[in-house]
PDB file of C-alpha atoms in Angstrom:
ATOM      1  CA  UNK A   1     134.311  70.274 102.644  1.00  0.00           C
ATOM      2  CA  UNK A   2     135.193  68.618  99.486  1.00  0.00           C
ATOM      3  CA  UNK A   3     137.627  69.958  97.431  1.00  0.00           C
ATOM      4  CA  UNK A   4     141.362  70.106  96.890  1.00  0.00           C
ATOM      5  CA  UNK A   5     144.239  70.904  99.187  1.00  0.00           C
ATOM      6  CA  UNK A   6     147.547  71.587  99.123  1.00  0.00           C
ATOM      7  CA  UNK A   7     149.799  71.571 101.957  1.00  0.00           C
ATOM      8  CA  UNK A   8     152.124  73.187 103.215  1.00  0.00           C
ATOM      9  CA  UNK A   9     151.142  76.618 101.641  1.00  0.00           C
ATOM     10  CA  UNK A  10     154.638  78.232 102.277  1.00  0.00           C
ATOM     11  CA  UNK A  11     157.940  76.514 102.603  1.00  0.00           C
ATOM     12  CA  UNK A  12     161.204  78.250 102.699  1.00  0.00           C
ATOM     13  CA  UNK A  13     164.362  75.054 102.559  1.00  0.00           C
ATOM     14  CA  UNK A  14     168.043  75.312 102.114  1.00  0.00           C
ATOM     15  CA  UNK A  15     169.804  73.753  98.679  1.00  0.00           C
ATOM     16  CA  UNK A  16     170.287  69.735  99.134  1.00  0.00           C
ATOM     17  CA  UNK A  17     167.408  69.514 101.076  1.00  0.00           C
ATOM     18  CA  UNK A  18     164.533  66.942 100.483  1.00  0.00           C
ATOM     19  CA  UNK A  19     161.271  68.511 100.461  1.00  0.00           C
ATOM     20  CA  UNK A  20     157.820  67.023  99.754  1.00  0.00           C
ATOM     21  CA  UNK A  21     154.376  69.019  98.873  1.00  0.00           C
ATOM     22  CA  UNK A  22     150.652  67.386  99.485  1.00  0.00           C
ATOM     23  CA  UNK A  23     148.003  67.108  97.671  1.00  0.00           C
ATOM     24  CA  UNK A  24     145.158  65.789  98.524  1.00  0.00           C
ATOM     25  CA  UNK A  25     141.576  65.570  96.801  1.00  0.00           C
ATOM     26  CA  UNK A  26     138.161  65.059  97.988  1.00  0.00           C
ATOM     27  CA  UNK A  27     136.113  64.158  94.942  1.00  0.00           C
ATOM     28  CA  UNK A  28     138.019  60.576  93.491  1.00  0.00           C
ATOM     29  CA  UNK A  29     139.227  62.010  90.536  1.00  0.00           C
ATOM     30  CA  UNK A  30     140.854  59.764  88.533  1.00  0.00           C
ATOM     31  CA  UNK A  31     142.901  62.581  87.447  1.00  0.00           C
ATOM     32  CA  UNK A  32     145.954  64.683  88.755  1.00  0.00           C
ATOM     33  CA  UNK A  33     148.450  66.798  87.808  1.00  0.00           C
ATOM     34  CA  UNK A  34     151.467  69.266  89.086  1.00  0.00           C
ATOM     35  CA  UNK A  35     152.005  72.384  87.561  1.00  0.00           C
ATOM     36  CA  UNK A  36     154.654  75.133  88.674  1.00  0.00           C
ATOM     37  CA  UNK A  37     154.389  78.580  87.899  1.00  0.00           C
ATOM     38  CA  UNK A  38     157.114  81.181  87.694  1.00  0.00           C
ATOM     39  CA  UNK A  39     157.229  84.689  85.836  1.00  0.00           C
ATOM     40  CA  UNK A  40     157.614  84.775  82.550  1.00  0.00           C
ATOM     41  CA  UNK A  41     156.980  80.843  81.880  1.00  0.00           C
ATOM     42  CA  UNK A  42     153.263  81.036  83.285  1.00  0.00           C
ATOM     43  CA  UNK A  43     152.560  77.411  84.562  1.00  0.00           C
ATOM     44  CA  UNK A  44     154.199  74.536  82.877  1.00  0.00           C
ATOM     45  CA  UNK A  45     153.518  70.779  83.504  1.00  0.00           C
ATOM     46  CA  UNK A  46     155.339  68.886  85.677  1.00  0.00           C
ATOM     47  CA  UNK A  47     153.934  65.316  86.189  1.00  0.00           C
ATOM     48  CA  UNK A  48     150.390  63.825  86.111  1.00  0.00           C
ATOM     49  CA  UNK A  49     148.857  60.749  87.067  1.00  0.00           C
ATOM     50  CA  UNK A  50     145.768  58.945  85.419  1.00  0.00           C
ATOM     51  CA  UNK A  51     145.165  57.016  88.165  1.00  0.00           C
ATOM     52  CA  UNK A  52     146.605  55.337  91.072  1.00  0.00           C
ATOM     53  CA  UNK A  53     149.814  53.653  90.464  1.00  0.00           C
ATOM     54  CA  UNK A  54     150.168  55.007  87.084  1.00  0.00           C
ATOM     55  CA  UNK A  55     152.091  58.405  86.539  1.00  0.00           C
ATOM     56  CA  UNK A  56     154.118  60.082  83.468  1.00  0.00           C
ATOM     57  CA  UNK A  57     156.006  63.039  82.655  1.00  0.00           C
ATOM     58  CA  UNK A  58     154.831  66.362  81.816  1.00  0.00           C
ATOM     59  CA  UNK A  59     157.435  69.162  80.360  1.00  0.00           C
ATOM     60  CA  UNK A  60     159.582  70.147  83.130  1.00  0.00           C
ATOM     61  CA  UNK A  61     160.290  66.561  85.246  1.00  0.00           C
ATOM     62  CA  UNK A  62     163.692  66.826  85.990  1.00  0.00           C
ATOM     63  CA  UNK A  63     164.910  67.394  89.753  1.00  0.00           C
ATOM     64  CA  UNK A  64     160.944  66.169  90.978  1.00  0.00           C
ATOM     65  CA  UNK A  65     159.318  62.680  91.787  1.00  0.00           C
ATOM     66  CA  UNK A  66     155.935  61.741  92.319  1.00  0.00           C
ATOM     67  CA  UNK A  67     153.789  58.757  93.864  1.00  0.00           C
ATOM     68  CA  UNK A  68     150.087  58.223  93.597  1.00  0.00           C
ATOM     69  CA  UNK A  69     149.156  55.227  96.058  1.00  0.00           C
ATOM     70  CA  UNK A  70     146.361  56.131  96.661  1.00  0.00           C
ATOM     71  CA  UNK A  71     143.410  58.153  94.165  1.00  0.00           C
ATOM     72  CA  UNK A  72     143.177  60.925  96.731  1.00  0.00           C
ATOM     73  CA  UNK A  73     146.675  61.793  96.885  1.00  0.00           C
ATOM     74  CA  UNK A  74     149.676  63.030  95.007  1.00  0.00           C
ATOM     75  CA  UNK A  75     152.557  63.975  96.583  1.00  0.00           C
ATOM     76  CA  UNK A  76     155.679  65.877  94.820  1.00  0.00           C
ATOM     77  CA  UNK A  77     158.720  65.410  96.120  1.00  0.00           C
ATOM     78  CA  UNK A  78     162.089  67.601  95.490  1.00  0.00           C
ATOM     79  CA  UNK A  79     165.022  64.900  96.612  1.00  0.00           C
ATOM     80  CA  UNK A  80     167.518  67.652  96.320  1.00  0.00           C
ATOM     81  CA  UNK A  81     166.062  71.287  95.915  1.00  0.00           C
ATOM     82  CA  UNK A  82     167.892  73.414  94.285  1.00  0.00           C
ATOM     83  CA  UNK A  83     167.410  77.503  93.848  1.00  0.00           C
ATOM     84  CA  UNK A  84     165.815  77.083  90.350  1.00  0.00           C
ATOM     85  CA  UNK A  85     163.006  74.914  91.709  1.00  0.00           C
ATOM     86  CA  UNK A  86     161.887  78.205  93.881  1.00  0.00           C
ATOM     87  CA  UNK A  87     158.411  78.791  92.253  1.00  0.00           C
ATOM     88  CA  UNK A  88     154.527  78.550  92.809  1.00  0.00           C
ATOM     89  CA  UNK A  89     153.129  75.100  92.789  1.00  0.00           C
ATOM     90  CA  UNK A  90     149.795  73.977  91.823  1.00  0.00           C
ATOM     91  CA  UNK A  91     148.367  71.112  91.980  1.00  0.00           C
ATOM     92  CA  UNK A  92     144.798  69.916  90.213  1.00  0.00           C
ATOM     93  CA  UNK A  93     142.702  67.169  89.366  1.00  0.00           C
ATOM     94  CA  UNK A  94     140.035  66.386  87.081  1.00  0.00           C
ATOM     95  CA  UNK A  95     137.922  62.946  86.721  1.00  0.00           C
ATOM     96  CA  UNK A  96     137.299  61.012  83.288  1.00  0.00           C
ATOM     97  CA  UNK A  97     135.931  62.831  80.802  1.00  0.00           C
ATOM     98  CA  UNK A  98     135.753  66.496  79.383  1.00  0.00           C
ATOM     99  CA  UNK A  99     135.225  67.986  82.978  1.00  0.00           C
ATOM    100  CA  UNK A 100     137.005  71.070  83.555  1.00  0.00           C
ATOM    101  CA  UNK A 101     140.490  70.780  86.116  1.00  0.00           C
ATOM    102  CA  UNK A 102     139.993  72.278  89.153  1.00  0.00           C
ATOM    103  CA  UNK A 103     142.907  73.918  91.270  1.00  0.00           C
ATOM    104  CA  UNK A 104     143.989  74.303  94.689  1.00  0.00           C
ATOM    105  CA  UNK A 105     145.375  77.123  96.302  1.00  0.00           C
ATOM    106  CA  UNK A 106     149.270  76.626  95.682  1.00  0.00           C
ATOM    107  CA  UNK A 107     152.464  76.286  97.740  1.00  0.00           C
ATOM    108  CA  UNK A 108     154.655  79.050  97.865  1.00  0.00           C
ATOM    109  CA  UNK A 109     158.393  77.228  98.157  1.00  0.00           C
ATOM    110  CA  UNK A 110     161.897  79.247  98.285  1.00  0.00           C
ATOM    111  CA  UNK A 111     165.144  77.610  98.430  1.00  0.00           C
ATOM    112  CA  UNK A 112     167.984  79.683 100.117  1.00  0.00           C
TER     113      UNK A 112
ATOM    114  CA  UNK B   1     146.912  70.883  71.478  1.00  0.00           C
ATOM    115  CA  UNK B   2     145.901  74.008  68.842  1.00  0.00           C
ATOM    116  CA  UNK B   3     147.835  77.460  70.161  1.00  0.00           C
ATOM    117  CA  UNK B   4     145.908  80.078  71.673  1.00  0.00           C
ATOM    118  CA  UNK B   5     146.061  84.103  70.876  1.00  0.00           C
ATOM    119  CA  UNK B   6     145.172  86.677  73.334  1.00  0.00           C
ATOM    120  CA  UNK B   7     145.682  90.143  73.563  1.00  0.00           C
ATOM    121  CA  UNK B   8     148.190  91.161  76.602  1.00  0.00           C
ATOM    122  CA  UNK B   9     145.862  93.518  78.269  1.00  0.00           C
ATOM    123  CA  UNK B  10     142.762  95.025  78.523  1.00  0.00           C
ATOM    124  CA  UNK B  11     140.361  97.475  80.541  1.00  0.00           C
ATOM    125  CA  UNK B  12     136.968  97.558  81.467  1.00  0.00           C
ATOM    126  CA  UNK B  13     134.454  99.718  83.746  1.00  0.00           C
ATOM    127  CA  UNK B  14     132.649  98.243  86.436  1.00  0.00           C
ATOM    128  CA  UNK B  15     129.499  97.375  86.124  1.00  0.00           C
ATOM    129  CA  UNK B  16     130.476  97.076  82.487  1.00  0.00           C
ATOM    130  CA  UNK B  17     130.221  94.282  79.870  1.00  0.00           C
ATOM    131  CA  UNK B  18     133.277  92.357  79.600  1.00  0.00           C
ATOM    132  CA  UNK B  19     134.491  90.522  75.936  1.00  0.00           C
ATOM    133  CA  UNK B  20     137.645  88.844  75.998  1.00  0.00           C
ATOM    134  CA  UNK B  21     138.842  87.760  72.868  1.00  0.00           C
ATOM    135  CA  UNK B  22     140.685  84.673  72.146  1.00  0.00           C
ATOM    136  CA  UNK B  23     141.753  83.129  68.594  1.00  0.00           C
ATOM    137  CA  UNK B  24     142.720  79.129  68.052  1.00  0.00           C
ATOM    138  CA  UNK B  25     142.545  78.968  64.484  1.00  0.00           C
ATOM    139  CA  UNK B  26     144.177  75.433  64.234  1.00  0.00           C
ATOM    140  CA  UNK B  27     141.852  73.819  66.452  1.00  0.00           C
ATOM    141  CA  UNK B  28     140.819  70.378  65.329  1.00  0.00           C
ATOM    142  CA  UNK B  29     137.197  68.872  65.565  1.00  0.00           C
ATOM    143  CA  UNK B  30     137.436  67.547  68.607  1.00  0.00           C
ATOM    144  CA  UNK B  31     138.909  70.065  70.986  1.00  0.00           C
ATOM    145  CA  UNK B  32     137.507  71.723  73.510  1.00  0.00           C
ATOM    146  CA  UNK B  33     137.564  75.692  74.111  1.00  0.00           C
ATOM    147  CA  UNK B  34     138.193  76.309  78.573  1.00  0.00           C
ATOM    148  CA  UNK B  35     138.384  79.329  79.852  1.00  0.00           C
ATOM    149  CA  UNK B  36     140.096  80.020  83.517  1.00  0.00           C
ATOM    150  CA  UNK B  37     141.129  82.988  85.432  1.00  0.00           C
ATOM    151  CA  UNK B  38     143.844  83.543  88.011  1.00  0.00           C
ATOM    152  CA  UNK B  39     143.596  86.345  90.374  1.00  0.00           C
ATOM    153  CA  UNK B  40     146.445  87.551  91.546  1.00  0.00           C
ATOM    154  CA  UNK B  41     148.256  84.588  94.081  1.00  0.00           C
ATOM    155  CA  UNK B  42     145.574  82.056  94.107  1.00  0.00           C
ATOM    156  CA  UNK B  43     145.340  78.928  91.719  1.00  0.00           C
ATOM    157  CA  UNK B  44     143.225  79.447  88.790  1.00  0.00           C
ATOM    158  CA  UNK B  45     139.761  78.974  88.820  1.00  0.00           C
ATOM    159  CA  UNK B  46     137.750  77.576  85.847  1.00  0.00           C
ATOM    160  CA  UNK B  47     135.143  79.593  84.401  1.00  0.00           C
ATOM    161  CA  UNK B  48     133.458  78.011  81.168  1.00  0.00           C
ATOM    162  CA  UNK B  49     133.867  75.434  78.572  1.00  0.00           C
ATOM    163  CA  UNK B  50     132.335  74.890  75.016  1.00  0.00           C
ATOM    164  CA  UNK B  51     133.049  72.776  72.108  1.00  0.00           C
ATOM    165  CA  UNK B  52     130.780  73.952  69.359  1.00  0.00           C
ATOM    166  CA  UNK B  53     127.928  75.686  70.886  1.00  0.00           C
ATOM    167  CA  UNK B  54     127.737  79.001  72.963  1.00  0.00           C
ATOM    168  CA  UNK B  55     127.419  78.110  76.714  1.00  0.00           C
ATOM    169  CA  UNK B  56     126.431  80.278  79.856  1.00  0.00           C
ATOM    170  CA  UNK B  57     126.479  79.870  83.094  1.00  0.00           C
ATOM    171  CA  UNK B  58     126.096  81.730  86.536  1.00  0.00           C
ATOM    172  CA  UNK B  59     129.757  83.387  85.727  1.00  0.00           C
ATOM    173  CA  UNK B  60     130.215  84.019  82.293  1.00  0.00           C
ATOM    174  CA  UNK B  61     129.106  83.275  78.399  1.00  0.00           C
ATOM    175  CA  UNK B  62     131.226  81.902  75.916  1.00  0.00           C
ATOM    176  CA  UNK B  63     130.365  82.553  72.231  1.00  0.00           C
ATOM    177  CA  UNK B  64     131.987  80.487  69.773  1.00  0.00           C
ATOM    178  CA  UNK B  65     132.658  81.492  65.906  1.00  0.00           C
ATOM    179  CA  UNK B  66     130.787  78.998  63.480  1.00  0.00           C
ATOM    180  CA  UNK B  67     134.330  78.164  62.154  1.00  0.00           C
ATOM    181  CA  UNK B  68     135.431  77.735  65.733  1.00  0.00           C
ATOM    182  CA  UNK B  69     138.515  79.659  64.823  1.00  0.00           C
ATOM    183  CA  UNK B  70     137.834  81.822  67.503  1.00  0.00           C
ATOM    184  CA  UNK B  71     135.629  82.697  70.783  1.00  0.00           C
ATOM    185  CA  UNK B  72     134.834  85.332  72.902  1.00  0.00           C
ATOM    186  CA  UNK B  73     134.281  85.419  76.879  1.00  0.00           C
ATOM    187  CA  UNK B  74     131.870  87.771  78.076  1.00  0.00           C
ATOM    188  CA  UNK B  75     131.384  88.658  81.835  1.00  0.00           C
ATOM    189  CA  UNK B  76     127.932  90.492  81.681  1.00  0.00           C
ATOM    190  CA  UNK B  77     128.666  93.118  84.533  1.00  0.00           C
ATOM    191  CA  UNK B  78     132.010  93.164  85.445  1.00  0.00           C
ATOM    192  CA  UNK B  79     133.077  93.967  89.208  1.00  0.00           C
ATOM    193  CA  UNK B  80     136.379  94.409  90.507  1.00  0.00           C
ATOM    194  CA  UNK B  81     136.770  91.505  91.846  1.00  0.00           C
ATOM    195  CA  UNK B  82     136.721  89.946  88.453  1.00  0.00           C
ATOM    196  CA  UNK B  83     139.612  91.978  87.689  1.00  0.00           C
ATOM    197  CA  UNK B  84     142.598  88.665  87.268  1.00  0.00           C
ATOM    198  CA  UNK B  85     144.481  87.321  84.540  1.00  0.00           C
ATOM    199  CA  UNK B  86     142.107  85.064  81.529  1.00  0.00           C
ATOM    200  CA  UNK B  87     143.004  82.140  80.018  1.00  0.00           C
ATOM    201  CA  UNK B  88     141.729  80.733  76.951  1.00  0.00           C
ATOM    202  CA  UNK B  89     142.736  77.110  76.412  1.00  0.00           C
ATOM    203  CA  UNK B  90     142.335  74.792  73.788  1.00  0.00           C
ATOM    204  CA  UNK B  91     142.361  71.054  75.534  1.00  0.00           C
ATOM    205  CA  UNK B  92     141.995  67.973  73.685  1.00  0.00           C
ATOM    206  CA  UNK B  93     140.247  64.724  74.845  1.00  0.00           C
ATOM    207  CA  UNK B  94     141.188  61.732  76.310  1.00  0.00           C
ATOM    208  CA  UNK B  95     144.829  60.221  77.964  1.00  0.00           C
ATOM    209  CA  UNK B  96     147.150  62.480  78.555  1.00  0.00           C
ATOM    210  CA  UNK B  97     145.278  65.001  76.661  1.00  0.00           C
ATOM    211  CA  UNK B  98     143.452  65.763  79.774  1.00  0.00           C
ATOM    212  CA  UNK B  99     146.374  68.486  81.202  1.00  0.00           C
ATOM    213  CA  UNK B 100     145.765  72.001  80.105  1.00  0.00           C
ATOM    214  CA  UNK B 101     148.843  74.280  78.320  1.00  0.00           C
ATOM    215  CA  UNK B 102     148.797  77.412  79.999  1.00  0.00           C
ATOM    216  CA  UNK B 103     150.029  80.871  77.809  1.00  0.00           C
ATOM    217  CA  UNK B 104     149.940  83.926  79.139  1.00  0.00           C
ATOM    218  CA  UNK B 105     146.635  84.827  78.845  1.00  0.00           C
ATOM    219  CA  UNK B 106     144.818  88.388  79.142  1.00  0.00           C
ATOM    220  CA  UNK B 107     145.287  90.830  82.096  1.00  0.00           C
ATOM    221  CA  UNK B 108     141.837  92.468  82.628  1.00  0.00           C
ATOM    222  CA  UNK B 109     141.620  95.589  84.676  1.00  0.00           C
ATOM    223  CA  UNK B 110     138.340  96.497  86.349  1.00  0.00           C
ATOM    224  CA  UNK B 111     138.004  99.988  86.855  1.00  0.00           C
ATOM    225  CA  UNK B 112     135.895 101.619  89.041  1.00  0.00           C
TER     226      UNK B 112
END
């Protein structure tokens, strides 16, 4: 089915570690963005990509990297997770235009 | 992007008409009004999006002031499974106005 996944849906990693979250969309939006979300802050912006190769900065970048090689995919990576990066993240796409973002289902992740 | 105003909470019987109001009175000609919902642990889900005119669609209506200071999203028969978290969000166009700034939105309750 087309659509948007995230994967895995729940991670649980130790500090130090090196963890990456998938995302992977169906439609060839030219779009994509992270977003975490933790209480209290609601979800806030991590990076986005306008299309592949080309990525920027959202508001909360530090301590995450991302790669777009290819349209359908945007992986986040954590190169050394820390405790504070424990959160709900979403990731979304949306093609050109003023077509609404659509969601997947999130990745719980918890670092011990 | 303009800010967004939304009250914390509200209620609503099933069955019931639901209005959620949302105020954006510094919105600029050429931002868009998007509504989304999140129910509870699953990514939010867009709903409805208008720019000047009232729009409907098989989930919901969205009425939009003349001024477009403010809107209102109305679920014609509420169920519970519409109870979830609303938010209104004022999104520009274009570049890296495509990502959406989250607040934190409108709890509605669906009672029985």
């Amino acid at each position: 089915d087309a659509g948007i996944t995230q994967s895995p849906r729940y991670k649980i990693t130790e500090t130090g570690r090196q963890v990456t979250l998938m995302c992977h969309q169906t439609w060839s939006h030219s779009y994509m963005f992270w977003y975490r979300q933790d209480l209290g802050h609601g979800l806030r912006l991590i990076y986005y990509s306008a299309a592949a190769d080309i990525t920027d900065k959202g508001e909360v970048p530090d301590g995450y990297v991302v790669s777009r090689s290819k349209t359908e995919n945007f992986p986040l990576t954590l190169e050394s997770a820390t405790r504070s990066q424990t959160s709900v993240y979403f990731c979304a796409s949306n093609p050109l235009g003023d077509q609404p973002q659509h969601f997947g289902d999130g990745t719980r992740l918890s670092i011990l | 992007d303009a800010k967004t105003t939304q009250p914390p909470s509200m209620d609503c019987a099933e069955g019931r008409a639901a209005n959620l109001p949302c105020n954006h009175s510094t919105i600029s000609g050429n931002e868009y009004v998007y509504w989304y919902r999140q129910i509870h642990s699953q990514g939010p889900q867009y709903i409805i999006h208008g720019l000047k005119n009232n729009e409907t669609n098989e989930m919901a209506s969205l009425i939009i002031t003349e001024d477009r200071k403010s809107s209102t999203l109305i679920l014609p028969h509420a169920t519970l499974r519409d109870t979830a978290v609303y938010y209104c969000i004022v999104r520009g166009r274009g570049g890296s106005n495509y990502k959406l700034t989250f607040g934190k939105g409108t709890l509605l309750t669906v009672n029985p």
